[in-house]
Each structure stands twice: as structure tokens, then as C-alpha cells.
Amino acid sequence: MLRRFSILLLLLSVPLFHLHGQDEDDSEDGADIEDFDFSMKPRFSRPSSGAGIALGFNLTGVKPETLDTELGGDLVLTSLDVYVVRKGLLIGGSWTSARLYDAPDNYDAFDFSYAGGLLGYEHSLFYGRMTFRPSIFIGTMDVKLIKSRPDLTADTLLNPGGREVLERLWEDDSFVIRPAFGIGWSPIDFFQLRAEVGLLYPTNRGKWEELREPVYSFQFVFGSNR
């Protein structure tokens, strides 16, 4: 009798072990799926990856009077940045030009611009909604100031032909660097607002040293940030 009971107990226990093994396999499969789903979610803090185009409006500490005492108004700089970010490493190009409002009528040419390469590191927080970016711009700056001299043009003794006389105040270029730090915020995908502060530093000496001033930039960025 005891032998028959033992055999019956053994026969009943086999399917129970089989069912328990299936439950463990199902739970392990579920854990694998959960781990996979979790791994596909972006991390709260991570190096950025993506690409973008930034349109910026900049204000600088450089005053027009620094370039020429007869100049007034404000210098408003517009910039275009194109960049690629891979695991935090940022590489791109930047172009900036200035427009002088309220320029005198006798100015024949005015150019204040710089262009070059952009290197930096970008880190994302809040699942890519916020970015922090230290960067450095390395390139060349061009300055051209040419104005007409009506006083000399009208002087028949110095200018008997009556031709227009132009004075070349400044036409030169300089190697320039611009370290900067920016913070960006993405209210929606593929769009970002960024504020940046930097230091414009021409390496030439002399009157170029007066152009070493802060630059404040507000940018509209279009691109991806995975």
C-alpha cells in the first residue's frame, strides 16, 4: 500500500515540476522583455548624438566707436552654425557677420565678420530636453572700413579731377578664437532654443586688442538630438 502511494505521489509531482519550470521560463522571458524595453528608453543623462543647424542673433561688447570715432549705433551680429555630434563630441562650422545700424552716409564699405571651425562637447539631461555645451571656435576675422571724404573730393587743389576720394581706415584680418558655453532647451522634437556666452579673442596685437570682448548669443536650432 505504501509503495503504491509513493508511486502515485511521484506521478503527481512530475507535472507540477513541469508547470513550475514553465512559470520560471515565462517569468525569465518577461524579465528579458522588460529589460529590453527599458534599454530602449533614452537615459536621463548622456552624451548627445545628432546634427543641427543654428541661426543666431548676437550682441557683442565691441562698440562701433572702437572701429571709428565717427561711427555710432549698435553692432548686431547674425550667425549660422552647422554641426554634427557623436557621443558628445561636436564638430562643425560657424559663420558670423555684423550689420551696423545708423551708419553714416559717407561709408562706402563696412565689414566685420569671422568664420571657421567649431569644436566642443555636448551633454544631454532630462532625456535630451536640455543640453550643456562648452565649445571653442577657431577661425579668421575680417575687418574692412572704407569711407568717402567729401572734404577732399571738393578740394580742387588736392583733387583737380574732382574724383571721389575714399579713405581706407582699416582693412585687415586676424586669427581669432572664441571659447563659449551654451545651454539649450527643446520644447518640442527637432527644435531647440539656446543661449550662449563667449569671449571673442583676436590674436593680433595693436588695435585688434580692443576687439577682445564678450559675445552673447541667442540661437534657434533645428535638428535631431538622440
XYZ file of N, CA and C in Angstrom:
678
model
N 0.833 -1.209 0.000
C 0.000 0.000 0.000
C 0.867 1.258 0.000
N 1.879 1.256 0.872
C 2.790 2.394 0.936
C 3.541 2.570 -0.369
N 3.861 1.432 -0.987
C 4.589 1.502 -2.260
C 3.720 2.121 -3.342
N 2.428 1.722 -3.381
C 1.520 2.280 -4.387
C 1.329 3.787 -4.161
N 1.244 4.195 -2.881
C 1.061 5.611 -2.578
C 2.280 6.430 -3.020
N 3.475 5.867 -2.826
C 4.702 6.565 -3.233
C 4.749 6.743 -4.741
N 4.355 5.679 -5.460
C 4.359 5.768 -6.919
C 3.357 6.810 -7.395
N 2.155 6.828 -6.751
C 1.134 7.802 -7.130
C 1.600 9.230 -6.858
N 2.269 9.438 -5.704
C 2.781 10.766 -5.362
C 3.834 11.227 -6.358
N 4.667 10.283 -6.783
C 5.699 10.608 -7.763
C 5.085 10.997 -9.095
N 4.053 10.267 -9.523
C 3.395 10.578 -10.791
C 2.715 11.943 -10.756
N 2.152 12.307 -9.590
C 1.504 13.616 -9.476
C 2.500 14.767 -9.427
N 3.669 14.506 -8.881
C 4.658 15.577 -8.733
C 5.341 15.943 -10.043
N 5.391 15.019 -11.003
C 6.070 15.286 -12.274
C 5.425 16.448 -13.030
N 4.093 16.434 -13.251
C 3.506 17.591 -13.956
C 3.619 18.887 -13.185
N 3.652 18.809 -11.825
C 3.808 20.028 -11.045
C 5.164 20.672 -11.289
N 6.216 19.868 -11.303
C 7.558 20.387 -11.609
C 7.613 20.958 -13.024
N 6.884 20.276 -13.922
C 6.862 20.753 -15.305
C 6.193 22.127 -15.402
N 5.069 22.278 -14.698
C 4.382 23.571 -14.698
C 5.218 24.647 -14.031
N 5.909 24.303 -12.949
C 6.764 25.271 -12.267
C 7.903 25.729 -13.173
N 8.447 24.794 -13.942
C 9.506 25.146 -14.877
C 9.016 26.080 -15.961
N 7.759 25.853 -16.420
C 7.198 26.753 -17.424
C 7.004 28.152 -16.863
N 6.556 28.242 -15.588
C 6.370 29.553 -14.964
C 7.689 30.291 -14.857
N 8.754 29.570 -14.494
C 10.060 30.228 -14.401
C 10.530 30.720 -15.755
N 10.314 29.886 -16.806
C 10.719 30.303 -18.145
C 9.945 31.533 -18.591
N 8.613 31.528 -18.299
C 7.795 32.681 -18.689
C 8.235 33.933 -17.961
N 8.559 33.783 -16.649
C 8.992 34.952 -15.885
C 10.324 35.464 -16.383
N 11.229 34.551 -16.762
C 12.511 34.979 -17.300
C 12.330 35.689 -18.635
N 11.415 35.137 -19.496
C 11.153 35.795 -20.774
C 10.572 37.178 -20.554
N 9.667 37.292 -19.563
C 9.087 38.592 -19.259
C 10.129 39.568 -18.780
N 11.082 39.076 -17.961
C 12.151 39.945 -17.481
C 13.028 40.407 -18.625
N 13.277 39.463 -19.583
C 14.089 39.850 -20.734
C 13.393 40.936 -21.546
N 12.067 40.790 -21.727
C 11.323 41.786 -22.492
C 11.332 43.125 -21.783
N 11.145 43.090 -20.437
C 11.159 44.335 -19.681
C 12.521 45.010 -19.755
N 13.597 44.186 -19.627
C 14.938 44.755 -19.723
C 15.164 45.355 -21.101
N 14.666 44.676 -22.141
C 14.845 45.184 -23.498
C 14.097 46.500 -23.683
N 12.844 46.531 -23.172
C 12.073 47.765 -23.298
C 12.740 48.904 -22.547
N 13.270 48.605 -21.375
C 13.909 49.660 -20.586
C 15.182 50.156 -21.256
N 15.927 49.221 -21.881
C 17.181 49.618 -22.517
C 16.939 50.499 -23.732
N 15.728 50.396 -24.332
C 15.438 51.209 -25.499
C 15.075 52.640 -25.131
N 14.792 52.917 -23.866
C 14.439 54.265 -23.450
C 15.690 55.122 -23.330
N 15.629 56.419 -23.690
C 16.807 57.286 -23.534
C 17.144 57.486 -22.071
N 18.411 57.651 -21.795
C 18.844 57.854 -20.419
C 18.625 59.295 -19.989
N 18.476 59.480 -18.686
C 18.257 60.813 -18.128
C 19.450 61.719 -18.407
N 20.659 61.184 -18.297
C 21.886 61.948 -18.528
C 22.787 61.148 -19.456
N 23.196 61.762 -20.557
C 24.002 61.032 -21.541
C 24.693 62.015 -22.474
N 25.787 61.603 -23.116
C 26.395 62.422 -24.166
C 25.449 62.522 -25.361
N 25.409 63.675 -25.975
C 24.491 63.901 -27.094
C 24.997 63.234 -28.363
N 24.055 62.935 -29.244
C 24.359 62.489 -30.598
C 23.299 63.069 -31.525
N 23.721 63.556 -32.674
C 22.767 64.139 -33.610
C 23.433 65.142 -34.524
N 22.641 66.009 -35.112
C 23.139 67.042 -36.020
C 22.151 68.195 -36.025
N 22.631 69.379 -36.404
C 21.731 70.522 -36.390
C 22.260 71.722 -37.143
N 21.357 72.670 -37.370
C 21.656 73.976 -37.949
C 21.134 75.031 -36.986
N 21.994 75.975 -36.608
C 21.625 77.004 -35.636
C 21.689 78.382 -36.283
N 20.612 79.134 -36.150
C 20.552 80.529 -36.593
C 20.582 81.404 -35.353
N 21.564 82.317 -35.281
C 21.753 83.082 -34.059
C 21.760 84.581 -34.267
N 21.369 85.281 -33.207
C 21.459 86.739 -33.144
C 22.350 87.079 -31.955
N 23.421 87.827 -32.221
C 24.445 88.042 -31.208
C 24.615 89.524 -30.893
N 24.933 89.776 -29.646
C 25.332 91.109 -29.209
C 26.752 91.021 -28.682
N 27.549 92.017 -28.974
C 28.945 91.996 -28.570
C 29.300 93.256 -27.804
N 30.346 93.125 -26.983
C 30.835 94.283 -26.248
C 31.616 95.249 -27.109
N 31.893 94.875 -28.356
C 32.611 95.767 -29.275
C 31.698 96.922 -29.668
N 32.131 98.127 -29.426
C 31.368 99.313 -29.788
C 31.820 99.835 -31.152
N 30.892 100.360 -31.952
C 31.284 100.913 -33.251
C 32.334 102.010 -33.133
N 32.284 102.776 -32.028
C 33.273 103.842 -31.846
C 34.689 103.292 -31.728
N 34.790 101.998 -31.327
C 36.110 101.373 -31.250
C 36.724 101.234 -32.641
N 35.878 100.997 -33.630
C 36.352 100.854 -35.001
C 36.648 102.206 -35.636
N 35.772 103.179 -35.391
C 35.941 104.526 -35.934
C 35.168 105.484 -35.035
N 35.816 106.566 -34.637
C 35.184 107.511 -33.709
C 33.940 108.171 -34.298
N 33.823 108.181 -35.628
C 32.655 108.788 -36.257
C 31.444 107.861 -36.276
N 31.672 106.582 -35.960
C 30.578 105.613 -36.008
C 29.757 105.664 -34.725
N 28.472 105.360 -34.866
C 27.581 105.258 -33.723
C 26.659 104.067 -33.903
N 25.588 104.032 -33.123
C 24.642 102.935 -33.246
C 25.136 101.675 -32.562
N 24.576 100.549 -32.973
C 24.897 99.259 -32.360
C 25.281 98.252 -33.432
N 26.189 97.357 -33.054
C 26.552 96.241 -33.911
C 25.651 95.058 -33.582
N 24.928 94.563 -34.575
C 24.093 93.375 -34.411
C 24.664 92.281 -35.297
N 25.063 91.176 -34.676
C 25.700 90.085 -35.401
C 24.696 88.965 -35.638
N 24.722 88.396 -36.826
C 23.926 87.213 -37.147
C 24.884 86.071 -37.462
N 24.519 84.868 -37.032
C 25.428 83.731 -37.182
C 24.690 82.523 -37.731
N 25.454 81.651 -38.361
C 24.962 80.374 -38.866
C 25.947 79.293 -38.446
N 25.468 78.306 -37.698
C 26.295 77.179 -37.268
C 25.728 75.895 -37.858
N 26.606 75.049 -38.365
C 26.244 73.716 -38.841
C 27.147 72.725 -38.119
N 26.559 71.711 -37.483
C 27.380 70.835 -36.649
C 26.834 69.408 -36.621
N 27.720 68.500 -36.222
C 27.386 67.091 -36.001
C 27.929 66.703 -34.633
N 27.125 65.947 -33.867
C 27.541 65.483 -32.542
C 27.497 63.964 -32.529
N 28.580 63.349 -32.066
C 28.652 61.893 -31.969
C 29.205 61.520 -30.604
N 28.356 60.939 -29.765
C 28.735 60.540 -28.407
C 29.356 61.709 -27.643
N 28.761 62.870 -27.797
C 29.202 64.054 -27.074
C 30.182 64.930 -27.824
N 30.965 64.361 -28.734
C 31.962 65.134 -29.479
C 31.286 65.931 -30.587
N 31.497 67.238 -30.579
C 30.859 68.136 -31.543
C 31.894 68.683 -32.516
N 31.581 68.604 -33.804
C 32.421 69.154 -34.868
C 31.510 69.904 -35.836
N 31.923 71.107 -36.235
C 31.091 71.859 -37.166
C 31.780 73.101 -37.687
N 30.992 73.959 -38.303
C 31.488 75.222 -38.831
C 30.586 76.362 -38.404
N 31.139 77.579 -38.349
C 30.384 78.744 -37.896
C 30.743 79.955 -38.748
N 29.715 80.733 -39.114
C 29.898 81.952 -39.895
C 29.117 83.083 -39.217
N 29.778 84.216 -38.997
C 29.150 85.358 -38.325
C 29.473 86.635 -39.083
N 28.470 87.470 -39.279
C 28.664 88.775 -39.912
C 27.887 89.821 -39.126
N 28.335 91.072 -39.232
C 27.731 92.163 -38.460
C 27.072 93.168 -39.389
N 26.030 93.757 -38.865
C 25.357 94.849 -39.568
C 25.357 96.063 -38.655
N 25.725 97.194 -39.224
C 25.783 98.430 -38.453
C 24.558 99.284 -38.752
N 23.751 99.485 -37.734
C 22.582 100.350 -37.882
C 22.983 101.809 -37.629
N 22.319 102.714 -38.292
C 22.596 104.153 -38.175
C 24.018 104.492 -38.626
N 24.485 103.806 -39.677
C 25.824 104.097 -40.205
C 25.805 105.428 -40.959
N 26.895 106.168 -40.920
C 26.961 107.440 -41.657
C 26.822 107.212 -43.160
N 26.304 108.213 -43.841
C 26.081 108.091 -45.284
C 27.383 108.032 -46.074
N 28.461 108.527 -45.494
C 29.710 108.576 -46.254
C 30.493 107.265 -46.207
N 29.941 106.225 -45.566
C 30.657 104.952 -45.527
C 30.431 104.193 -46.820
N 31.530 103.853 -47.476
C 31.468 103.130 -48.737
C 31.481 101.620 -48.514
N 32.189 101.146 -47.487
C 32.259 99.714 -47.195
C 32.439 99.506 -45.697
N 31.672 98.551 -45.173
C 31.800 98.180 -43.767
C 31.684 96.665 -43.673
N 32.702 96.039 -43.105
C 32.694 94.579 -42.953
C 33.302 94.219 -41.602
N 32.546 93.455 -40.830
C 33.024 92.938 -39.548
C 32.486 91.520 -39.457
N 33.331 90.535 -39.733
C 32.858 89.153 -39.822
C 33.966 88.187 -39.427
N 33.550 86.970 -39.083
C 34.516 85.907 -38.801
C 33.883 84.551 -39.109
N 34.732 83.610 -39.511
C 34.277 82.275 -39.894
C 35.375 81.268 -39.579
N 34.952 80.024 -39.312
C 35.936 78.992 -39.002
C 35.284 77.714 -38.507
N 36.086 76.896 -37.817
C 35.628 75.607 -37.321
C 35.147 75.682 -35.882
N 34.329 74.708 -35.526
C 33.724 74.656 -34.197
C 33.978 73.283 -33.593
N 34.568 73.260 -32.395
C 34.819 72.023 -31.659
C 34.204 72.149 -30.270
N 33.688 71.031 -29.752
C 33.106 71.113 -28.421
C 32.623 69.774 -27.921
N 31.966 69.820 -26.776
C 31.363 68.638 -26.163
C 29.944 69.014 -25.735
N 28.984 68.154 -26.065
C 27.586 68.426 -25.712
C 27.023 67.276 -24.893
N 26.390 67.620 -23.774
C 25.805 66.619 -22.879
C 24.325 66.918 -22.695
N 23.512 65.854 -22.678
C 22.062 65.993 -22.579
C 21.560 65.563 -21.211
N 20.548 66.272 -20.729
C 19.840 65.941 -19.496
C 18.340 65.916 -19.779
N 17.587 65.363 -18.837
C 16.131 65.286 -18.958
C 15.733 64.607 -20.265
N 16.411 63.474 -20.557
C 16.088 62.653 -21.722
C 16.220 63.434 -23.029
N 17.226 64.300 -23.088
C 17.513 65.044 -24.304
C 16.842 66.393 -24.407
N 16.050 66.779 -23.412
C 15.359 68.068 -23.475
C 16.290 69.242 -23.181
N 17.304 69.034 -22.365
C 18.238 70.100 -22.017
C 19.651 69.685 -22.398
N 20.428 70.629 -22.933
C 21.808 70.346 -23.328
C 22.748 71.395 -22.744
N 23.958 70.934 -22.441
C 25.033 71.809 -21.984
C 26.199 71.642 -22.945
N 26.779 72.786 -23.374
C 27.818 72.692 -24.400
C 28.957 73.679 -24.163
N 30.121 73.206 -23.723
C 31.335 74.016 -23.821
C 31.927 73.826 -25.218
N 32.391 74.906 -25.825
C 32.907 74.810 -27.189
C 33.980 75.860 -27.407
N 34.698 75.694 -28.512
C 35.682 76.692 -28.911
C 35.613 76.864 -30.427
N 35.576 78.102 -30.850
C 35.593 78.465 -32.265
C 37.007 78.889 -32.630
N 37.506 78.389 -33.762
C 38.840 78.733 -34.245
C 38.718 79.131 -35.709
N 39.115 80.363 -36.033
C 38.974 80.811 -37.408
C 39.676 82.127 -37.668
N 39.156 82.885 -38.624
C 39.734 84.179 -39.000
C 38.655 85.261 -38.938
N 39.096 86.472 -38.614
C 38.205 87.628 -38.556
C 38.649 88.652 -39.585
N 37.682 89.230 -40.288
C 37.950 90.263 -41.291
C 37.291 91.570 -40.869
N 38.044 92.653 -40.986
C 37.519 93.994 -40.719
C 37.869 94.884 -41.909
N 36.852 95.551 -42.451
C 37.071 96.482 -43.562
C 36.252 97.744 -43.312
N 36.947 98.864 -43.250
C 36.299 100.161 -43.067
C 36.801 101.113 -44.147
N 35.928 101.484 -45.057
C 36.266 102.414 -46.133
C 35.168 103.474 -46.203
N 35.558 104.728 -46.156
C 34.569 105.797 -46.220
C 35.026 106.872 -47.200
N 34.067 107.589 -47.713
C 34.369 108.672 -48.653
C 34.742 109.941 -47.894
N 35.559 110.765 -48.550
C 35.994 112.036 -47.956
C 35.500 113.184 -48.831
N 34.279 113.656 -48.601
C 33.766 114.758 -49.435
C 34.572 116.035 -49.293
N 35.233 116.225 -48.149
C 36.046 117.427 -47.976
C 37.238 117.429 -48.920
N 37.826 116.236 -49.135
C 38.948 116.140 -50.072
C 38.467 116.094 -51.518
N 37.293 115.515 -51.734
C 36.749 115.447 -53.092
C 36.478 116.842 -53.646
N 36.015 117.721 -52.781
C 35.676 119.085 -53.221
C 36.882 120.008 -53.284
N 38.024 119.540 -52.808
C 39.231 120.377 -52.813
C 39.846 120.350 -54.214
N 39.689 121.410 -54.955
C 40.192 121.453 -56.333
C 41.707 121.491 -56.401
N 42.344 121.899 -55.329
C 43.800 121.957 -55.322
C 44.388 120.563 -55.150
N 43.857 119.799 -54.193
C 44.350 118.443 -53.958
C 43.744 117.440 -54.934
N 42.576 117.743 -55.435
C 41.878 116.808 -56.310
C 41.308 117.571 -57.510
N 42.191 117.968 -58.424
C 41.725 118.793 -59.556
C 40.745 118.061 -60.458
N 40.821 116.740 -60.493
C 39.904 115.996 -61.364
C 38.515 115.848 -60.779
N 38.330 116.162 -59.508
C 37.014 116.050 -58.883
C 36.554 114.630 -58.641
N 37.490 113.688 -58.636
C 37.115 112.293 -58.392
C 36.819 112.063 -56.905
N 35.972 111.083 -56.660
C 35.624 110.771 -55.274
C 36.842 110.192 -54.554
N 37.128 110.713 -53.398
C 38.262 110.254 -52.603
C 37.748 109.322 -51.510
N 38.336 108.127 -51.444
C 37.970 107.138 -50.429
C 39.126 106.960 -49.457
N 38.796 106.882 -48.199
C 39.806 106.664 -47.161
C 39.663 105.238 -46.612
N 40.755 104.500 -46.706
C 40.771 103.126 -46.211
C 41.244 103.156 -44.752
N 40.286 103.155 -43.833
C 40.630 103.242 -42.415
C 41.220 101.948 -41.874
N 40.611 100.838 -42.283
C 41.037 99.554 -41.721
C 40.624 98.451 -42.682
N 41.583 97.695 -43.136
C 41.317 96.522 -43.971
C 42.368 95.475 -43.642
N 41.971 94.509 -42.816
C 42.936 93.532 -42.318
C 42.174 92.305 -41.823
N 42.919 91.247 -41.540
C 42.323 90.047 -40.958
C 43.207 89.539 -39.834
N 42.631 88.723 -38.967
C 43.348 88.214 -37.805
C 42.864 86.810 -37.480
N 43.765 85.994 -36.963
C 43.388 84.706 -36.397
C 42.593 84.974 -35.125
N 41.495 84.233 -34.915
C 40.626 84.509 -33.773
C 40.160 83.199 -33.137
N 40.025 83.212 -31.823
C 39.423 82.101 -31.095
C 38.263 82.656 -30.264
N 37.293 81.779 -29.985
C 36.132 82.208 -29.198
C 35.659 81.052 -28.319
N 36.199 80.930 -27.104
C 35.650 79.940 -26.169
C 34.254 80.365 -25.737
N 33.365 79.385 -25.556
C 31.978 79.718 -25.222
C 31.349 78.590 -24.422
N 30.248 78.925 -23.763
C 29.451 77.934 -23.038
C 27.978 78.232 -23.286
N 27.225 77.191 -23.668
C 25.821 77.383 -24.002
C 24.915 76.385 -23.313
N 23.665 76.796 -23.109
C 22.621 75.952 -22.536
C 21.437 75.961 -23.494
N 20.939 74.766 -23.833
C 19.815 74.656 -24.754
C 18.626 73.949 -24.135
N 17.437 74.255 -24.639
C 16.209 73.622 -24.171
C 15.332 73.306 -25.370
N 14.817 72.060 -25.424
C 13.978 71.613 -26.539
C 12.525 71.510 -26.092
N 11.678 72.484 -26.424
C 10.261 72.374 -26.069
C 9.538 71.314 -26.888
N 10.018 71.084 -28.120
C 9.463 70.052 -28.992
C 10.622 69.352 -29.692
N 10.330 68.206 -30.289
C 11.364 67.462 -31.007
C 11.860 68.257 -32.219
N 13.148 68.092 -32.502
C 13.804 68.697 -33.666
C 13.843 70.222 -33.609
N 13.677 70.803 -32.436
C 13.784 72.256 -32.288
C 14.330 72.567 -30.904
N 15.235 73.548 -30.860
C 15.874 73.884 -29.590
C 16.138 75.390 -29.517
N 15.988 75.929 -28.328
C 16.370 77.306 -28.032
C 17.652 77.268 -27.217
N 18.648 78.065 -27.621
C 19.931 78.017 -26.928
C 20.434 79.425 -26.643
N 20.941 79.607 -25.437
C 21.609 80.850 -25.042
C 23.080 80.536 -24.816
N 23.951 81.425 -25.284
C 25.389 81.157 -25.228
C 26.147 82.437 -24.920
N 27.198 82.307 -24.148
C 28.083 83.438 -23.866
C 29.507 83.013 -24.197
N 30.247 83.887 -24.859
C 31.613 83.564 -25.256
C 32.509 84.790 -25.188
N 33.775 84.575 -25.462
C 34.764 85.652 -25.479
C 35.436 85.684 -26.838
N 35.250 86.782 -27.562
C 35.885 86.959 -28.868
C 37.318 87.436 -28.649
N 38.285 86.687 -29.186
C 39.690 86.978 -28.878
C 40.531 86.937 -30.148
N 40.666 88.074 -30.860
C 41.621 88.140 -31.977
C 43.051 88.061 -31.435
N 43.901 87.323 -32.110
C 45.262 87.118 -31.611
C 46.220 88.232 -32.024
N 45.875 89.015 -33.063
C 46.746 90.121 -33.456
C 46.795 91.186 -32.364
N 47.892 91.915 -32.355
C 48.044 92.972 -31.350
C 47.660 94.327 -31.939
N 47.916 95.369 -31.192
C 47.571 96.711 -31.649
C 46.093 96.990 -31.446
N 45.469 97.584 -32.439
C 44.061 97.944 -32.303
C 43.139 96.728 -32.267
N 43.661 95.552 -32.672
C 42.869 94.329 -32.565
C 42.549 93.995 -31.111
N 43.413 94.396 -30.201
C 43.195 94.088 -28.786
C 41.918 94.733 -28.252
N 41.486 95.830 -28.872
C 40.262 96.495 -28.441
C 39.008 95.717 -28.832
N 39.170 94.703 -29.680
C 38.030 93.886 -30.104
C 37.860 92.637 -29.250
N 38.698 92.463 -28.249
C 38.584 91.302 -27.355
C 37.480 91.568 -26.329
N 36.288 91.171 -26.690
C 35.105 91.477 -25.888
C 34.176 90.261 -25.812
N 33.284 90.234 -24.809
C 32.299 89.142 -24.716
C 31.299 89.185 -25.871
N 30.763 88.014 -26.182
C 29.717 87.878 -27.195
C 28.565 87.092 -26.576
N 27.351 87.639 -26.691
C 26.159 86.989 -26.149
C 25.268 86.584 -27.317
N 24.889 85.313 -27.333
C 24.173 84.779 -28.489
C 22.876 84.099 -28.061
N 21.834 84.303 -28.873
C 20.569 83.584 -28.718
C 20.286 82.878 -30.034
N 20.100 81.539 -29.985
C 20.046 80.745 -31.203
C 18.762 79.933 -31.299
N 18.319 79.771 -32.547
C 17.240 78.848 -32.883
C 17.885 77.655 -33.589
N 17.731 76.471 -33.011
C 18.420 75.282 -33.508
C 17.399 74.307 -34.089
N 17.673 73.843 -35.306
C 16.825 72.853 -35.957
C 17.673 71.606 -36.200
N 17.228 70.463 -35.654
C 17.993 69.241 -35.827
C 17.575 68.179 -34.843
N 18.300 67.077 -34.850
C 17.988 65.927 -34.003
C 18.958 65.851 -32.842
N 18.489 65.249 -31.751
C 19.316 65.023 -30.569
C 18.858 63.720 -29.937
N 19.474 62.601 -30.331
C 19.045 61.285 -29.855
C 19.664 60.977 -28.505
